[in-house]
Amino acid sequence: MNKVLLGLLLGAVLGVFDGLTALWTPDPAIRAGITGIVIGSTFKGLVAGLLCGLFARKVRSVPMGVLLGLFLGFLFALLVVLNVHNYYFRIILPGSIVGLIVGYATQRYGDSPANVPVTTR
Amino acid sequence: MKFLSDKAVDHLRQSANLPDLSGTRYQLLDRVARGGMGVVYAALDEILGRRVALKILDVSVPEGELARRLNREARVLARLEHPGIVPVHDVGTLSDGRVFYTMKFVEGQRLDKHIETVTSLPERLRLFSRICDAVAFAHAQGVLHRDLKPANVMVGAFGEVLVMDWGLAKILREGSSEAADDDPQATVVQSSQSSDLPPEATEATQITGHGTVLGTPGYMSPEQAAGDIANVNERSDIFSLGALLRFLCFPAASTKSNSSWRQEKALDAICAKATENDPAKRYAKVSDLSADVSRFLDGLPVSACKETIFDKVLRFYRRYTVPILLIAAYLVMRVLLLAFPHR
């Protein structure tokens, strides 16, 4: 499995899971909009996975990949929060960690094309 | 009447023992070590201006079989062109009739000394894999080493691994010009007889006369130790490699920071399979042994042992420790956020 596909799959799976956790929130309004939340969360994971996968194909550096994943996860979660104007902590923290996991996994696993320069930073 | 001091006498004795390199292109620099075949010196190639290792018969050892073997060792080495095998530059005869050959001067440490600084198990296994590469190449060329042990492996200053001392090498391929040189009737025994070689030589291996050959207890295969020359083949070297792997991975209890390696069941199984008393139960090829070590390094199941469910789970966890911990951290955080929604 190549790194882009791995990033997409992992981003989608974690995104779906991240969205589904909204089912356990006490707010009924959130539970009612679960479909939109899951779709949005999955899309967020897909984009983060795609970008992390593409980055991992170009640069082989676990710290850089982790930082990029963390940043993308944080950024997308922040965009969501800016629309919702609520649940800052509960959206940004898990979103960032999902990005971090995707960033790490795409660096560490998955097939990459030959002759990729290795960065030790 | 003046008497020479003991120091002066020792100096004269040593000088008398030094080989006469007149008539060759080499200038003697220093004595490096003694091997089973003779003494190794550092010498300067005056034509090319480079340092070489010059191996020469010990003064007190008579010519004949030993000279023939040294000459043969040079020819064996010359046909083994591999990054993991020390290359031979030249072979010749001194004015006193002794055979010598020169090879690349490897600046580094013997493996047994080098690993004292290597505390990482994967790094040790990677070193072992490189030794396997060199031995596998030799086997592919029809050459057995027959004396693989830590003292016969050098690790260079840049991490290069070189298999040394091919003095006991056996050539398997029929039709080779070397085949006739090999002694099919030789038996393999640990030599404890006195010789003119110093203690550091006897602790390693020694050449003896017709019908006896050297070996190092613990590294020599049972068939080799029993003198069953007909059954000495690639699997005999595999036994030695297994013993070498055990030395690298399960050092003496006194060695610090290695106690956790003893729990490596798969690694232990690889060593056990390689050092089976019955050659038929060992790995068939060095590449098979090396592949098992690589699989262990990659966190994959090895062919040497069957896994229980617990072993599989443990291996999976070891292989994916970081992602598992990351996902666990994510789940814990999620649970905490759900458990304390208002904080």
Coordinates of C-alpha atoms in Angstrom, one line a residue:
Chain A
M1 CA 0.0 0.0 0.0
N2 CA 1.4 3.3 -1.0
K3 CA 1.7 6.2 1.5
V4 CA -1.0 8.3 -0.1
L5 CA -3.5 5.5 0.0
L6 CA -2.5 4.7 3.6
G7 CA -3.0 8.4 4.5
L8 CA -6.4 8.5 2.9
L9 CA -7.6 5.2 4.5
L10 CA -6.3 6.1 7.9
G11 CA -7.6 9.6 7.7
A12 CA -11.0 8.4 6.7
V13 CA -11.3 5.7 9.3
L14 CA -10.1 8.0 12.1
G15 CA -12.3 10.8 10.8
V16 CA -15.4 8.5 10.8
F17 CA -14.6 7.4 14.3
D18 CA -13.8 10.9 15.5
G19 CA -17.2 12.1 14.1
L20 CA -19.1 9.2 15.6
T21 CA -17.9 10.0 19.1
A22 CA -20.3 13.0 18.9
L23 CA -23.0 10.4 19.5
W24 CA -22.0 10.3 23.2
T25 CA -22.2 14.0 23.8
P26 CA -25.1 15.0 26.1
D27 CA -26.3 17.7 23.7
P28 CA -29.3 16.4 21.7
A29 CA -28.8 19.0 18.9
I30 CA -25.3 17.5 18.2
R31 CA -26.6 14.0 18.1
A32 CA -29.3 15.0 15.7
G33 CA -26.7 16.4 13.3
I34 CA -24.4 13.4 13.5
T35 CA -24.5 12.6 9.7
G36 CA -23.1 16.0 8.9
I37 CA -20.6 15.8 11.6
V38 CA -19.3 12.3 10.4
I39 CA -19.2 13.5 6.8
G40 CA -17.3 16.6 7.8
S41 CA -15.0 14.8 10.0
T42 CA -14.3 12.1 7.4
F43 CA -13.6 14.8 4.8
K44 CA -11.2 16.5 7.2
G45 CA -9.4 13.2 7.8
L46 CA -9.2 12.4 4.1
V47 CA -7.7 15.8 3.2
A48 CA -5.2 15.5 6.1
G49 CA -4.3 12.0 5.1
L50 CA -3.9 12.9 1.4
L51 CA -1.6 15.8 2.3
C52 CA 0.4 13.8 4.8
G53 CA 0.7 11.0 2.3
L54 CA 1.9 13.3 -0.5
F55 CA 4.4 14.9 1.9
A56 CA 5.7 11.5 3.0
R57 CA 6.4 10.6 -0.6
K58 CA 8.6 13.6 -1.0
V59 CA 10.2 13.9 2.4
R60 CA 11.2 11.0 4.6
S61 CA 11.3 12.4 8.1
V62 CA 9.2 11.2 11.0
P63 CA 9.4 14.4 13.0
M64 CA 8.5 16.5 10.0
G65 CA 5.6 14.3 9.1
V66 CA 4.3 14.3 12.7
L67 CA 4.5 18.1 12.8
L68 CA 2.7 18.5 9.5
G69 CA 0.0 16.0 10.6
L70 CA -0.4 17.9 13.9
F71 CA -0.6 21.2 12.2
L72 CA -3.1 20.0 9.6
G73 CA -5.3 18.3 12.2
F74 CA -5.2 21.5 14.3
L75 CA -5.9 23.7 11.3
F76 CA -8.9 21.8 10.1
A77 CA -10.3 21.4 13.6
L78 CA -9.8 25.2 14.1
L79 CA -11.8 25.9 10.9
V80 CA -14.7 23.7 12.2
V81 CA -14.6 25.4 15.6
L82 CA -14.6 28.9 14.1
N83 CA -17.9 27.9 12.4
V84 CA -19.4 26.2 15.5
H85 CA -18.2 28.7 18.0
N86 CA -18.3 26.0 20.7
Y87 CA -16.6 22.9 21.9
Y88 CA -13.1 24.4 21.2
F89 CA -11.2 21.9 23.4
R90 CA -13.3 18.9 22.4
I91 CA -12.9 19.4 18.7
I92 CA -9.4 20.8 18.4
L93 CA -7.6 18.3 20.7
P94 CA -8.9 15.1 19.1
G95 CA -8.6 16.6 15.6
S96 CA -4.9 17.5 16.2
I97 CA -4.2 14.0 17.6
V98 CA -5.8 12.4 14.6
G99 CA -3.6 14.5 12.3
L100 CA -0.6 13.5 14.4
I101 CA -1.4 9.8 14.0
V102 CA -1.9 10.1 10.3
G103 CA 1.3 12.1 9.9
Y104 CA 3.3 9.5 11.8
A105 CA 1.8 6.5 10.1
T106 CA 2.4 7.9 6.6
Q107 CA 6.0 8.4 7.4
R108 CA 6.6 5.2 9.1
Y109 CA 4.5 2.8 7.0
G110 CA 3.4 2.4 3.4
D111 CA 5.5 2.0 0.3
S112 CA 7.3 5.0 -1.1
P113 CA 8.9 5.6 -4.5
A114 CA 12.6 4.9 -4.7
N115 CA 15.2 7.6 -4.3
V116 CA 13.3 9.7 -1.8
P117 CA 15.8 11.9 0.1
V118 CA 16.1 11.1 3.8
T119 CA 15.8 14.0 6.1
T120 CA 17.2 13.5 9.6
R121 CA 15.7 16.6 11.1
Chain B
M1 CA 83.1 -7.8 30.3
K2 CA 79.7 -6.2 29.7
F3 CA 76.4 -8.0 29.8
L4 CA 73.4 -7.0 27.8
S5 CA 70.3 -6.1 29.8
D6 CA 67.2 -8.3 29.5
K7 CA 65.5 -5.5 27.6
A8 CA 68.2 -5.4 25.1
V9 CA 68.2 -9.1 24.7
D10 CA 64.4 -9.0 24.1
H11 CA 64.8 -6.3 21.6
L12 CA 67.5 -8.3 19.7
R13 CA 65.3 -11.4 19.9
Q14 CA 62.4 -9.5 18.4
S15 CA 64.6 -8.0 15.7
A16 CA 65.9 -11.4 14.7
N17 CA 62.3 -12.6 14.4
L18 CA 61.4 -9.8 12.0
P19 CA 61.1 -11.0 8.4
D20 CA 63.5 -9.7 5.9
L21 CA 61.6 -7.9 3.2
S22 CA 64.5 -6.9 1.1
G23 CA 63.8 -7.6 -2.5
T24 CA 60.2 -6.8 -2.1
R25 CA 58.2 -3.6 -2.6
Y26 CA 57.3 -3.6 1.1
Q27 CA 58.8 -1.9 4.1
L28 CA 58.0 -3.3 7.5
L29 CA 56.2 -1.0 9.9
D30 CA 54.9 -2.9 12.8
R31 CA 53.7 -6.2 14.0
V32 CA 49.9 -6.3 14.2
A33 CA 48.7 -9.8 15.3
R34 CA 49.3 -13.4 15.0
G35 CA 46.9 -15.7 13.3
G36 CA 46.6 -19.4 12.8
M37 CA 48.8 -19.2 9.7
G38 CA 51.5 -16.9 10.8
V39 CA 52.1 -13.3 11.8
V40 CA 50.4 -10.3 10.4
Y41 CA 52.5 -7.1 10.0
A42 CA 51.7 -3.6 9.0
A43 CA 53.8 -2.7 6.0
L44 CA 54.2 0.1 3.5
D45 CA 53.8 -0.6 -0.2
E46 CA 56.7 1.6 -1.4
I47 CA 55.5 1.8 -4.9
L48 CA 51.9 2.7 -4.3
G49 CA 52.6 4.5 -1.0
R50 CA 49.9 2.8 0.9
R51 CA 49.7 0.8 4.1
V52 CA 49.0 -2.9 3.7
A53 CA 48.6 -5.9 6.0
L54 CA 51.4 -8.4 5.3
K55 CA 50.8 -11.9 6.4
I56 CA 53.9 -14.1 6.7
L57 CA 54.8 -17.4 8.2
D58 CA 56.1 -17.4 11.7
V59 CA 59.9 -17.9 11.8
S60 CA 59.9 -20.9 13.9
V61 CA 57.4 -22.8 11.9
P62 CA 58.9 -25.1 9.3
E63 CA 57.9 -24.7 5.6
G64 CA 56.0 -27.2 3.7
E65 CA 52.3 -27.7 4.5
L66 CA 52.0 -24.4 6.2
A67 CA 53.6 -22.5 3.3
R68 CA 51.3 -24.3 0.9
R69 CA 48.3 -23.3 3.0
L70 CA 49.3 -19.7 3.2
N71 CA 49.7 -19.6 -0.5
R72 CA 46.4 -21.2 -0.9
E73 CA 44.7 -18.8 1.5
A74 CA 45.9 -16.0 -0.7
R75 CA 44.5 -17.6 -3.8
V76 CA 41.2 -18.4 -2.0
L77 CA 40.9 -14.8 -0.9
A78 CA 41.9 -13.5 -4.3
R79 CA 38.8 -15.1 -5.9
L80 CA 36.5 -13.7 -3.2
E81 CA 35.9 -10.2 -4.4
H82 CA 33.3 -8.9 -2.0
P83 CA 33.0 -5.7 0.2
G84 CA 32.8 -8.0 3.3
I85 CA 35.9 -10.0 2.5
V86 CA 39.3 -8.4 2.9
P87 CA 40.9 -8.1 -0.5
V88 CA 44.3 -9.6 -1.4
H89 CA 46.8 -7.3 -3.2
D90 CA 49.8 -9.4 -3.7
V91 CA 51.4 -12.8 -3.0
G92 CA 55.1 -13.7 -3.1
T93 CA 58.0 -15.3 -1.5
L94 CA 60.6 -13.8 0.8
S95 CA 64.4 -14.2 0.2
D96 CA 64.4 -16.9 2.9
G97 CA 61.7 -18.9 1.1
R98 CA 58.8 -18.0 3.3
V99 CA 55.5 -17.2 1.6
F100 CA 53.8 -13.9 2.2
Y101 CA 50.8 -12.1 0.9
T102 CA 49.5 -8.6 1.4
M103 CA 46.0 -7.5 1.8
K104 CA 44.0 -4.4 2.6
F105 CA 45.1 -2.9 5.9
V106 CA 41.8 -2.7 7.9
E107 CA 41.9 -0.1 10.6
G108 CA 39.3 -1.1 13.0
Q109 CA 38.5 -3.5 15.8
R110 CA 37.9 -7.1 16.1
L111 CA 34.2 -7.9 16.4
D112 CA 34.5 -9.1 19.9
K113 CA 36.0 -5.8 21.0
H114 CA 33.8 -3.7 18.8
I115 CA 30.5 -5.0 20.2
E116 CA 31.4 -3.8 23.6
T117 CA 30.5 -0.4 22.3
V118 CA 27.4 -1.6 20.5
T119 CA 24.5 -1.7 23.0
S120 CA 21.7 -1.8 20.5
L121 CA 20.4 -5.3 19.5
P122 CA 19.2 -4.2 16.0
E123 CA 22.7 -2.8 15.3
R124 CA 24.3 -6.0 16.4
L125 CA 22.0 -7.9 14.2
R126 CA 22.7 -5.7 11.2
L127 CA 26.4 -6.4 11.8
F128 CA 25.6 -10.1 11.8
S129 CA 23.7 -9.8 8.5
R130 CA 26.7 -8.2 6.9
I131 CA 28.8 -11.1 8.0
C132 CA 26.2 -13.5 6.6
D133 CA 26.4 -11.6 3.2
A134 CA 30.1 -12.2 3.0
V135 CA 29.9 -15.8 4.0
A136 CA 26.9 -16.4 1.6
F137 CA 29.0 -14.9 -1.2
A138 CA 31.9 -17.2 -0.4
H139 CA 29.6 -20.2 -0.3
A140 CA 28.2 -19.1 -3.7
Q141 CA 31.8 -19.2 -4.9
G142 CA 32.2 -22.7 -3.5
V143 CA 34.4 -21.7 -0.5
L144 CA 33.8 -22.6 3.1
H145 CA 35.4 -20.5 5.8
R146 CA 35.5 -23.2 8.5
D147 CA 36.8 -20.8 11.2
L148 CA 34.1 -18.2 11.7
K149 CA 34.3 -16.5 15.1
P150 CA 34.3 -13.0 16.5
A151 CA 38.1 -12.7 16.4
N152 CA 38.0 -13.4 12.6
V153 CA 35.7 -10.5 11.9
M154 CA 36.9 -6.9 11.7
V155 CA 34.8 -3.8 11.9
G156 CA 36.4 -0.9 10.2
A157 CA 36.4 2.7 11.2
F158 CA 33.4 3.5 9.0
G159 CA 31.4 0.5 10.1
E160 CA 32.5 -1.8 7.3
V161 CA 32.5 -5.5 8.3
L162 CA 35.2 -7.7 7.0
V163 CA 35.5 -11.5 7.4
M164 CA 39.2 -12.3 7.9
D165 CA 41.5 -15.3 8.2
W166 CA 40.5 -17.6 5.4
G167 CA 43.5 -19.9 6.2
L168 CA 41.2 -22.8 6.9
A169 CA 38.9 -22.2 3.9
K170 CA 37.8 -25.3 2.0
I171 CA 37.0 -25.2 -1.6
L172 CA 34.0 -27.3 -2.5
R173 CA 33.7 -26.8 -6.2
E174 CA 35.2 -29.6 -8.2
G175 CA 37.3 -28.6 -11.2
S176 CA 38.7 -25.6 -9.4
S177 CA 42.4 -25.2 -9.5
E178 CA 42.3 -25.0 -5.8
A179 CA 40.4 -28.2 -5.3
A180 CA 43.5 -30.3 -5.5
D181 CA 45.2 -28.2 -2.8
D182 CA 42.6 -29.0 -0.2
D183 CA 43.2 -31.9 2.1
P184 CA 40.3 -34.2 2.1
Q185 CA 41.8 -36.4 4.7
A186 CA 42.3 -33.7 7.2
T187 CA 40.6 -34.1 10.5
V188 CA 39.5 -31.3 12.7
V189 CA 40.7 -31.3 16.3
Q190 CA 41.3 -28.6 18.8
S191 CA 45.0 -28.3 18.9
S192 CA 46.5 -28.0 22.4
Q193 CA 50.0 -29.1 21.5
S194 CA 52.7 -26.7 22.1
S195 CA 54.1 -24.7 19.3
D196 CA 56.2 -21.7 18.8
L197 CA 53.2 -19.5 18.4
P198 CA 52.4 -17.3 21.4
P199 CA 49.3 -17.7 23.6
E200 CA 47.2 -15.3 21.6
A201 CA 47.6 -17.6 18.7
T202 CA 46.7 -20.8 20.5
E203 CA 43.5 -19.2 22.0
A204 CA 42.3 -18.9 18.4
T205 CA 43.2 -21.5 15.9
Q206 CA 46.2 -23.3 14.9
I207 CA 47.4 -25.3 12.0
T208 CA 48.8 -28.6 12.7
G209 CA 50.3 -31.2 10.5
H210 CA 48.7 -33.6 8.1
G211 CA 45.5 -35.1 9.5
T212 CA 44.8 -32.4 12.0
V213 CA 43.3 -29.0 11.6
L214 CA 42.3 -26.3 14.0
G215 CA 39.1 -25.1 15.4
T216 CA 37.7 -23.0 18.1
P217 CA 35.6 -24.7 20.7
G218 CA 32.1 -23.2 20.7
Y219 CA 32.3 -22.1 17.1
M220 CA 33.3 -25.3 15.5
S221 CA 30.5 -27.6 14.2
P222 CA 30.2 -31.1 15.7
E223 CA 31.0 -32.7 12.4
Q224 CA 34.1 -30.5 12.1
A225 CA 35.2 -31.3 15.7
A226 CA 34.7 -35.0 15.1
G227 CA 36.9 -34.8 12.0
D228 CA 34.0 -35.9 9.8
I229 CA 35.4 -34.0 6.8
A230 CA 33.0 -35.7 4.4
N231 CA 30.1 -33.9 6.1
V232 CA 31.7 -30.5 6.5
N233 CA 29.8 -28.3 4.2
E234 CA 27.9 -24.9 4.2
R235 CA 25.9 -26.1 7.2
S236 CA 29.2 -26.2 9.2
D237 CA 29.7 -22.5 8.6
I238 CA 26.1 -22.0 9.5
F239 CA 26.8 -23.6 12.8
S240 CA 29.6 -21.2 13.4
L241 CA 27.4 -18.3 12.3
G242 CA 24.8 -19.5 14.8
A243 CA 27.4 -19.5 17.6
L244 CA 28.5 -16.1 16.4
L245 CA 24.9 -14.8 16.6
R246 CA 24.5 -16.2 20.1
F247 CA 27.7 -14.5 21.1
L248 CA 26.4 -11.2 19.7
C249 CA 22.9 -11.5 21.1
F250 CA 23.3 -13.4 24.3
P251 CA 26.6 -12.3 25.7
A252 CA 27.9 -13.3 29.1
A253 CA 25.7 -12.5 32.0
S254 CA 28.3 -10.1 33.2
T255 CA 27.7 -7.9 30.2
K256 CA 25.5 -5.0 31.1
S257 CA 22.3 -3.7 29.4
N258 CA 21.6 -7.0 27.7
S259 CA 19.4 -8.9 30.1
S260 CA 16.2 -8.1 28.2
W261 CA 17.6 -9.7 25.0
R262 CA 17.5 -13.0 26.8
Q263 CA 13.7 -12.9 26.5
E264 CA 13.9 -12.8 22.7
K265 CA 12.4 -16.2 22.1
A266 CA 12.5 -15.9 18.3
L267 CA 16.2 -14.9 18.4
D268 CA 17.0 -17.8 20.6
A269 CA 15.2 -20.2 18.3
I270 CA 17.2 -18.9 15.3
C271 CA 20.5 -19.5 17.2
A272 CA 19.2 -22.9 18.3
K273 CA 18.3 -23.9 14.7
A274 CA 21.6 -22.7 13.3
T275 CA 23.6 -24.6 15.9
E276 CA 21.7 -27.9 15.8
N277 CA 24.0 -30.9 16.3
D278 CA 22.4 -32.6 13.3
P279 CA 23.4 -30.6 10.2
A280 CA 20.2 -31.6 8.4
K281 CA 18.2 -29.7 11.0
R282 CA 20.1 -26.5 10.5
Y283 CA 19.4 -23.8 7.9
A284 CA 20.2 -25.1 4.5
K285 CA 21.8 -21.8 3.4
V286 CA 23.3 -18.8 5.0
S287 CA 20.8 -16.7 3.1
D288 CA 18.0 -18.5 5.0
L289 CA 19.6 -17.7 8.3
S290 CA 20.1 -14.1 7.3
A291 CA 16.5 -13.9 6.1
D292 CA 15.3 -15.1 9.5
V293 CA 17.4 -12.5 11.2
S294 CA 16.0 -9.8 8.9
R295 CA 12.4 -11.0 9.6
F296 CA 13.1 -10.7 13.3
L297 CA 14.4 -7.2 12.8
D298 CA 11.3 -6.3 10.8
G299 CA 9.0 -7.7 13.5
L300 CA 7.9 -10.6 11.3
P301 CA 7.6 -14.2 12.3
V302 CA 10.7 -16.3 11.9
S303 CA 10.8 -19.8 10.4
A304 CA 12.8 -21.1 13.3
C305 CA 10.0 -21.2 15.8
K306 CA 6.2 -21.5 16.0
E307 CA 4.4 -18.7 17.7
T308 CA 1.6 -18.9 20.2
I309 CA -1.2 -16.4 20.1
F310 CA 0.5 -14.5 23.0
D311 CA 3.8 -14.4 21.0
K312 CA 1.9 -13.0 18.0
V313 CA 0.2 -10.3 20.0
L314 CA 3.5 -9.4 21.7
R315 CA 5.3 -9.2 18.3
F316 CA 2.4 -7.1 16.8
Y317 CA 2.7 -4.8 19.8
R318 CA 6.5 -4.5 19.4
R319 CA 6.2 -3.8 15.8
Y320 CA 3.5 -1.2 16.1
T321 CA 4.2 0.2 19.5
V322 CA 4.1 3.9 18.6
P323 CA 0.8 3.8 16.6
I324 CA -0.8 1.6 19.2
L325 CA 0.2 4.0 22.0
L326 CA -1.0 7.0 19.9
I327 CA -4.4 5.5 19.2
A328 CA -4.7 4.4 22.9
A329 CA -3.8 8.0 23.9
Y330 CA -6.5 9.3 21.5
L331 CA -9.1 6.9 22.9
V332 CA -8.2 7.7 26.5
M333 CA -8.5 11.4 25.7
R334 CA -11.9 10.8 24.0
V335 CA -13.1 8.9 27.0
L336 CA -11.9 11.6 29.4
L337 CA -13.6 14.3 27.3
L338 CA -16.9 12.4 27.4
A339 CA -16.6 11.6 31.0
F340 CA -15.9 15.2 32.0
P341 CA -17.8 17.2 29.4
H342 CA -18.1 20.4 31.4
R343 CA -14.5 20.8 32.4

